[in-house]
C-alpha cells in the first residue's frame, strides 16, 4: 500500500508527495494540524490540508522573509512577527546579535507545541531570551501598538480561515501605525501564477499601496508551494528595497545562509512582465 499527500493547487492541478508515515493529526480550536514523514522532503507540516513547510525547502522561505528587510534596515532592534508558528522566521532573526527583542504573535498554540516536538529544525530558537511568545490574534495585538517596531514580518497562512484578517487594509494600516517612522513591513504574498492565487496577490499589493508610500513585491522559488513561484510583499515608510540595500554591511556579518545573498536580493525585485502587470508596475 502507498500513502500519498495530495494538495489541489487548482481544480485541474494537483501536487503529491509520497508519505512514509503520518506522525501527527490533530484538530485544534482553529484548524487541522498534520505532520507527515517523507523520503523526498523530510517531515512536512500541513494546516487544513494545505502545505505550510517541508524540512527540505523551508530555508528558502524563511531566509527570504527575514534577510531581505534586515539587509535594508540592519540597525533594526525590535521586530514583530505575526504567525510563524513553526519557528523558522524566529530562527533566522536570532542570527542577528543586534536585535534586542522579537515579539511573536501566533493564534494557535497547538501549532507551536507540535512544531517544537516534531519540527525541531525550525522551532529550535523559540526559547531564545529575546523572543516573547503571544498566543493571540495578530490583528488585535497590532491594533494597540504605535511607533514601536523597526520591522513587522507577517508570516501568515493563505488569505482564508485563521489567516484571512491578515490581508486587509485595516490590518496593514495597524501595522503602519505599529512601525517606527522608518519601519518596514514584509508579508507572505501568495503566487502570481494560478488565477485564484494571482487575485490574492493583486488584492494584497493594492491594500499595501493604499497604506505605505513604498510597496512592491519580490520573488522566490520554492518547490512545494503552488507553481513553485512565490512572492513576498515589501512595504516601507522610507526605504527602497534595492536602492537602500546595505550589502557591504550585511556581508560583513558573516551570517550563514543557504539561499539568500545580497546579489540575489537585488535580483528578487527584478520581476517578470506578467507579475509587473499584475501589480501595476508596467
Short mmCIF file of N, CA, C and O in Angstrom, two decimals, residues 126-213:
data_model
loop_
_atom_site.label_atom_id
_atom_site.label_comp_id
_atom_site.label_asym_id
_atom_site.label_seq_id
_atom_site.Cartn_x
_atom_site.Cartn_y
_atom_site.Cartn_z
N UNK A 126 12.95 29.19 19.54
CA UNK A 126 11.80 29.85 20.17
C UNK A 126 12.04 30.17 21.64
O UNK A 126 11.34 31.00 22.22
N UNK A 127 13.04 29.53 22.25
CA UNK A 127 13.34 29.79 23.65
C UNK A 127 14.49 30.79 23.82
O UNK A 127 14.96 31.00 24.94
N UNK A 128 14.93 31.40 22.74
CA UNK A 128 15.93 32.46 22.84
C UNK A 128 15.39 33.55 23.78
O UNK A 128 14.22 33.92 23.71
N UNK A 129 16.23 34.08 24.69
CA UNK A 129 15.73 35.05 25.68
C UNK A 129 15.15 36.33 25.07
O UNK A 129 14.38 37.04 25.74
N UNK A 130 15.48 36.63 23.83
CA UNK A 130 14.94 37.84 23.20
C UNK A 130 13.54 37.64 22.63
O UNK A 130 12.89 38.60 22.21
N UNK A 131 13.09 36.38 22.60
CA UNK A 131 11.80 36.05 21.98
C UNK A 131 10.68 36.04 23.01
O UNK A 131 10.79 35.40 24.06
N UNK A 132 9.62 36.77 22.70
CA UNK A 132 8.42 36.79 23.54
C UNK A 132 7.25 36.23 22.74
O UNK A 132 6.91 36.77 21.68
N UNK A 133 6.66 35.15 23.22
CA UNK A 133 5.56 34.49 22.51
C UNK A 133 4.22 34.96 23.05
O UNK A 133 4.00 34.98 24.26
N UNK A 134 3.34 35.33 22.13
CA UNK A 134 1.97 35.73 22.49
C UNK A 134 1.01 34.86 21.69
O UNK A 134 1.04 34.86 20.46
N UNK A 135 0.16 34.14 22.40
CA UNK A 135 -0.81 33.27 21.72
C UNK A 135 -2.14 34.02 21.63
O UNK A 135 -3.00 33.88 22.50
N UNK A 136 -2.25 34.82 20.60
CA UNK A 136 -3.47 35.61 20.42
C UNK A 136 -3.61 36.03 18.96
O UNK A 136 -2.75 35.74 18.13
N UNK A 137 -4.68 36.72 18.67
CA UNK A 137 -5.00 37.18 17.33
C UNK A 137 -4.04 38.31 16.94
O UNK A 137 -3.98 39.34 17.62
N UNK A 138 -3.31 38.14 15.83
CA UNK A 138 -2.34 39.14 15.39
C UNK A 138 -2.99 40.48 15.07
O UNK A 138 -2.41 41.54 15.34
N UNK A 139 -4.20 40.45 14.49
CA UNK A 139 -4.91 41.68 14.15
C UNK A 139 -5.20 42.50 15.40
O UNK A 139 -4.98 43.71 15.44
N UNK A 140 -5.68 41.83 16.44
CA UNK A 140 -5.99 42.54 17.69
C UNK A 140 -4.72 43.02 18.39
O UNK A 140 -4.68 44.11 18.95
N UNK A 141 -3.67 42.20 18.35
CA UNK A 141 -2.42 42.56 19.01
C UNK A 141 -1.83 43.84 18.43
O UNK A 141 -1.45 44.76 19.16
N UNK A 142 -1.78 43.91 17.11
CA UNK A 142 -1.10 45.04 16.47
C UNK A 142 -1.91 46.33 16.58
O UNK A 142 -1.35 47.43 16.51
N UNK A 143 -3.22 46.21 16.81
CA UNK A 143 -4.09 47.39 16.95
C UNK A 143 -3.64 48.32 18.06
O UNK A 143 -3.80 49.53 17.99
N UNK A 144 -3.09 47.75 19.11
CA UNK A 144 -2.75 48.53 20.31
C UNK A 144 -1.32 49.08 20.28
O UNK A 144 -0.87 49.68 21.24
N UNK A 145 -0.60 48.86 19.17
CA UNK A 145 0.81 49.26 19.09
C UNK A 145 0.99 50.50 18.23
O UNK A 145 0.40 50.61 17.15
N UNK A 146 1.81 51.43 18.70
CA UNK A 146 2.10 52.66 17.95
C UNK A 146 3.59 52.97 18.02
O UNK A 146 4.16 52.99 19.13
N UNK A 147 4.21 53.19 16.86
CA UNK A 147 5.60 53.64 16.78
C UNK A 147 6.53 52.76 17.63
O UNK A 147 7.37 53.25 18.36
N UNK A 148 6.36 51.45 17.51
CA UNK A 148 7.06 50.54 18.42
C UNK A 148 8.10 49.63 17.74
O UNK A 148 9.11 49.29 18.34
N UNK A 149 7.86 49.24 16.49
CA UNK A 149 8.70 48.22 15.86
C UNK A 149 9.49 48.77 14.67
O UNK A 149 9.01 49.63 13.94
N UNK A 150 10.69 48.23 14.48
CA UNK A 150 11.50 48.57 13.32
C UNK A 150 11.05 47.79 12.08
O UNK A 150 11.05 48.31 10.97
N UNK A 151 10.69 46.53 12.30
CA UNK A 151 10.24 45.66 11.21
C UNK A 151 9.05 44.83 11.69
O UNK A 151 9.06 44.34 12.82
N UNK A 152 8.04 44.70 10.83
CA UNK A 152 6.94 43.76 11.07
C UNK A 152 6.99 42.70 9.97
O UNK A 152 7.01 43.02 8.78
N UNK A 153 7.03 41.44 10.37
CA UNK A 153 7.04 40.31 9.43
C UNK A 153 5.74 39.54 9.61
O UNK A 153 5.46 39.03 10.71
N UNK A 154 4.95 39.47 8.54
CA UNK A 154 3.68 38.75 8.60
C UNK A 154 3.87 37.42 7.87
O UNK A 154 3.83 37.34 6.65
N UNK A 155 4.11 36.38 8.66
CA UNK A 155 4.34 35.03 8.14
C UNK A 155 3.04 34.25 8.33
O UNK A 155 2.92 33.43 9.24
N UNK A 156 2.08 34.53 7.49
CA UNK A 156 0.72 34.03 7.70
C UNK A 156 0.41 32.86 6.77
O UNK A 156 1.12 32.60 5.79
N UNK A 157 -0.69 32.19 7.09
CA UNK A 157 -1.23 31.19 6.17
C UNK A 157 -1.91 31.92 5.02
O UNK A 157 -1.86 33.15 4.92
N UNK A 158 -2.58 31.19 4.15
CA UNK A 158 -3.25 31.79 3.00
C UNK A 158 -4.42 32.68 3.44
O UNK A 158 -4.88 32.58 4.57
N UNK A 159 -4.92 33.56 2.55
CA UNK A 159 -5.94 34.55 2.93
C UNK A 159 -7.35 33.98 3.07
O UNK A 159 -8.30 34.47 2.48
N UNK A 160 -7.47 32.91 3.85
CA UNK A 160 -8.78 32.39 4.23
C UNK A 160 -8.58 31.62 5.53
O UNK A 160 -7.45 31.32 5.91
N UNK A 161 -9.64 31.34 6.24
CA UNK A 161 -9.52 30.68 7.53
C UNK A 161 -8.85 31.60 8.55
O UNK A 161 -9.06 32.82 8.53
N UNK A 162 -8.00 31.03 9.44
CA UNK A 162 -7.40 31.85 10.51
C UNK A 162 -6.55 33.01 10.00
O UNK A 162 -6.36 34.00 10.70
N UNK A 163 -6.03 32.92 8.76
CA UNK A 163 -5.16 33.97 8.24
C UNK A 163 -5.86 35.07 7.47
O UNK A 163 -5.23 36.03 7.02
N UNK A 164 -7.15 34.97 7.32
CA UNK A 164 -7.89 35.87 6.43
C UNK A 164 -7.75 37.34 6.81
O UNK A 164 -7.57 38.22 5.96
N UNK A 165 -7.83 37.64 8.11
CA UNK A 165 -7.80 39.04 8.56
C UNK A 165 -6.44 39.69 8.37
O UNK A 165 -6.31 40.91 8.51
N UNK A 166 -5.41 38.90 8.05
CA UNK A 166 -4.06 39.45 7.91
C UNK A 166 -3.78 39.92 6.49
O UNK A 166 -2.64 40.21 6.13
N UNK A 167 -4.82 40.04 5.67
CA UNK A 167 -4.68 40.53 4.29
C UNK A 167 -5.58 41.72 4.03
O UNK A 167 -5.87 42.04 2.89
N UNK A 168 -6.03 42.41 5.08
CA UNK A 168 -6.98 43.52 4.91
C UNK A 168 -6.28 44.87 5.04
O UNK A 168 -5.21 44.97 5.65
N UNK A 169 -6.91 45.90 4.50
CA UNK A 169 -6.34 47.24 4.61
C UNK A 169 -6.28 47.70 6.06
O UNK A 169 -5.34 48.38 6.47
N UNK A 170 -7.29 47.31 6.84
CA UNK A 170 -7.29 47.68 8.26
C UNK A 170 -6.04 47.12 8.96
O UNK A 170 -5.36 47.81 9.71
N UNK A 171 -5.74 45.86 8.67
CA UNK A 171 -4.57 45.24 9.29
C UNK A 171 -3.28 45.94 8.86
O UNK A 171 -2.43 46.25 9.69
N UNK A 172 -3.14 46.21 7.56
CA UNK A 172 -1.94 46.89 7.09
C UNK A 172 -1.82 48.29 7.68
O UNK A 172 -0.72 48.76 7.98
N UNK A 173 -2.95 48.96 7.85
CA UNK A 173 -2.95 50.28 8.48
C UNK A 173 -2.49 50.21 9.92
O UNK A 173 -1.72 51.08 10.39
N UNK A 174 -2.91 49.19 10.63
CA UNK A 174 -2.46 49.00 12.01
C UNK A 174 -0.97 48.68 12.07
O UNK A 174 -0.26 49.12 12.98
N UNK A 175 -0.49 47.90 11.10
CA UNK A 175 0.95 47.62 11.03
C UNK A 175 1.73 48.90 10.77
O UNK A 175 2.81 49.12 11.36
N UNK A 176 1.22 49.74 9.88
CA UNK A 176 1.85 51.03 9.59
C UNK A 176 2.02 51.83 10.88
O UNK A 176 3.09 52.38 11.17
N UNK A 177 0.95 51.89 11.68
CA UNK A 177 0.98 52.63 12.94
C UNK A 177 1.94 52.01 13.95
O UNK A 177 2.57 52.71 14.75
N UNK A 178 2.06 50.68 13.92
CA UNK A 178 2.93 49.98 14.87
C UNK A 178 4.41 50.17 14.55
O UNK A 178 5.27 50.00 15.41
N UNK A 179 4.69 50.54 13.30
CA UNK A 179 6.08 50.72 12.86
C UNK A 179 6.61 52.11 13.22
O UNK A 179 5.87 53.09 13.24
N UNK A 180 7.92 52.17 13.45
CA UNK A 180 8.57 53.46 13.64
C UNK A 180 8.61 54.21 12.31
O UNK A 180 8.24 53.67 11.27
N UNK A 181 9.10 55.43 12.34
CA UNK A 181 8.99 56.31 11.16
C UNK A 181 9.76 55.81 9.94
O UNK A 181 9.49 56.25 8.82
N UNK A 182 10.71 54.90 10.14
CA UNK A 182 11.44 54.33 9.00
C UNK A 182 11.24 52.82 8.94
O UNK A 182 12.10 52.08 8.46
N UNK A 183 10.09 52.35 9.43
CA UNK A 183 9.83 50.92 9.54
C UNK A 183 9.53 50.23 8.22
O UNK A 183 9.17 50.85 7.22
N UNK A 184 9.68 48.90 8.25
CA UNK A 184 9.46 48.04 7.08
C UNK A 184 8.47 46.93 7.45
O UNK A 184 8.57 46.34 8.52
N UNK A 185 7.57 46.65 6.53
CA UNK A 185 6.66 45.50 6.64
C UNK A 185 6.98 44.52 5.51
O UNK A 185 7.12 44.91 4.35
N UNK A 186 7.11 43.24 5.86
CA UNK A 186 7.24 42.18 4.85
C UNK A 186 6.14 41.16 5.12
O UNK A 186 5.89 40.81 6.27
N UNK A 187 5.48 40.71 4.05
CA UNK A 187 4.43 39.71 4.27
C UNK A 187 4.38 38.67 3.16
O UNK A 187 4.82 38.90 2.04
N UNK A 188 3.85 37.53 3.52
CA UNK A 188 3.60 36.43 2.59
C UNK A 188 2.54 36.92 1.59
O UNK A 188 1.53 37.47 1.98
N UNK A 189 2.81 36.73 0.29
CA UNK A 189 2.01 37.42 -0.73
C UNK A 189 1.42 36.50 -1.79
O UNK A 189 1.00 36.97 -2.86
N UNK A 190 1.46 35.19 -1.54
CA UNK A 190 0.89 34.22 -2.47
C UNK A 190 1.72 34.08 -3.77
O UNK A 190 2.80 34.63 -3.91
N UNK A 191 1.15 33.36 -4.74
CA UNK A 191 1.81 33.12 -6.02
C UNK A 191 1.14 33.95 -7.11
O UNK A 191 -0.08 34.13 -7.09
N UNK A 192 1.90 34.44 -8.09
CA UNK A 192 1.29 35.20 -9.17
C UNK A 192 0.81 34.33 -10.33
O UNK A 192 0.33 34.84 -11.33
N UNK A 193 0.93 33.01 -10.20
CA UNK A 193 0.80 32.14 -11.36
C UNK A 193 -0.62 31.66 -11.63
O UNK A 193 -1.19 31.95 -12.68
N UNK A 194 -1.20 30.93 -10.70
CA UNK A 194 -2.57 30.44 -10.91
C UNK A 194 -3.57 31.56 -10.59
O UNK A 194 -3.32 32.41 -9.74
N UNK A 195 -4.70 31.52 -11.26
CA UNK A 195 -5.63 32.66 -11.25
C UNK A 195 -6.08 33.08 -9.85
O UNK A 195 -6.01 34.26 -9.49
N UNK A 196 -6.52 32.13 -9.03
CA UNK A 196 -7.04 32.49 -7.69
C UNK A 196 -5.92 33.06 -6.82
O UNK A 196 -6.12 34.03 -6.09
N UNK A 197 -4.73 32.46 -6.91
CA UNK A 197 -3.59 32.96 -6.14
C UNK A 197 -3.18 34.35 -6.63
O UNK A 197 -2.84 35.23 -5.83
N UNK A 198 -3.20 34.54 -7.94
CA UNK A 198 -2.82 35.83 -8.52
C UNK A 198 -3.76 36.94 -8.07
O UNK A 198 -3.34 38.06 -7.80
N UNK A 199 -5.04 36.62 -7.98
CA UNK A 199 -6.02 37.61 -7.49
C UNK A 199 -5.73 38.00 -6.04
O UNK A 199 -5.85 39.16 -5.66
N UNK A 200 -5.33 37.01 -5.22
CA UNK A 200 -4.97 37.30 -3.83
C UNK A 200 -3.73 38.18 -3.76
O UNK A 200 -3.66 39.12 -2.95
N UNK A 201 -2.75 37.91 -4.61
CA UNK A 201 -1.54 38.74 -4.70
C UNK A 201 -1.90 40.17 -5.06
O UNK A 201 -1.43 41.14 -4.45
N UNK A 202 -2.74 40.32 -6.06
CA UNK A 202 -3.13 41.64 -6.55
C UNK A 202 -3.86 42.44 -5.46
O UNK A 202 -3.57 43.62 -5.26
N UNK A 203 -4.77 41.77 -4.76
CA UNK A 203 -5.51 42.42 -3.67
C UNK A 203 -4.57 42.88 -2.56
O UNK A 203 -4.66 44.02 -2.09
N UNK A 204 -3.68 42.00 -2.16
CA UNK A 204 -2.76 42.32 -1.06
C UNK A 204 -1.86 43.50 -1.43
O UNK A 204 -1.65 44.41 -0.63
N UNK A 205 -1.35 43.50 -2.66
CA UNK A 205 -0.48 44.58 -3.10
C UNK A 205 -1.23 45.91 -3.17
O UNK A 205 -0.71 46.96 -2.77
N UNK A 206 -2.47 45.85 -3.63
CA UNK A 206 -3.30 47.06 -3.71
C UNK A 206 -3.54 47.64 -2.32
O UNK A 206 -3.49 48.86 -2.12
N UNK A 207 -3.80 46.75 -1.35
CA UNK A 207 -4.04 47.22 0.02
C UNK A 207 -2.77 47.85 0.61
O UNK A 207 -2.83 48.87 1.29
N UNK A 208 -1.62 47.24 0.35
CA UNK A 208 -0.36 47.81 0.86
C UNK A 208 -0.07 49.17 0.25
O UNK A 208 0.36 50.09 0.94
N UNK A 209 -0.32 49.30 -1.04
CA UNK A 209 -0.07 50.58 -1.73
C UNK A 209 -0.97 51.69 -1.19
O UNK A 209 -0.59 52.86 -1.24
N UNK A 210 -2.15 51.32 -0.71
CA UNK A 210 -3.06 52.31 -0.16
C UNK A 210 -2.58 52.85 1.18
O UNK A 210 -3.04 53.90 1.64
N UNK A 211 -1.66 52.14 1.81
CA UNK A 211 -1.22 52.49 3.17
C UNK A 211 0.22 53.00 3.20
O UNK A 211 0.52 53.97 3.90
N UNK A 212 1.12 52.37 2.44
CA UNK A 212 2.54 52.69 2.52
C UNK A 212 3.01 53.48 1.29
O UNK A 212 2.57 53.19 0.18
N UNK A 213 3.93 54.43 1.47
CA UNK A 213 4.45 55.18 0.31
C UNK A 213 5.31 54.33 -0.62
O UNK A 213 5.40 54.61 -1.81
#
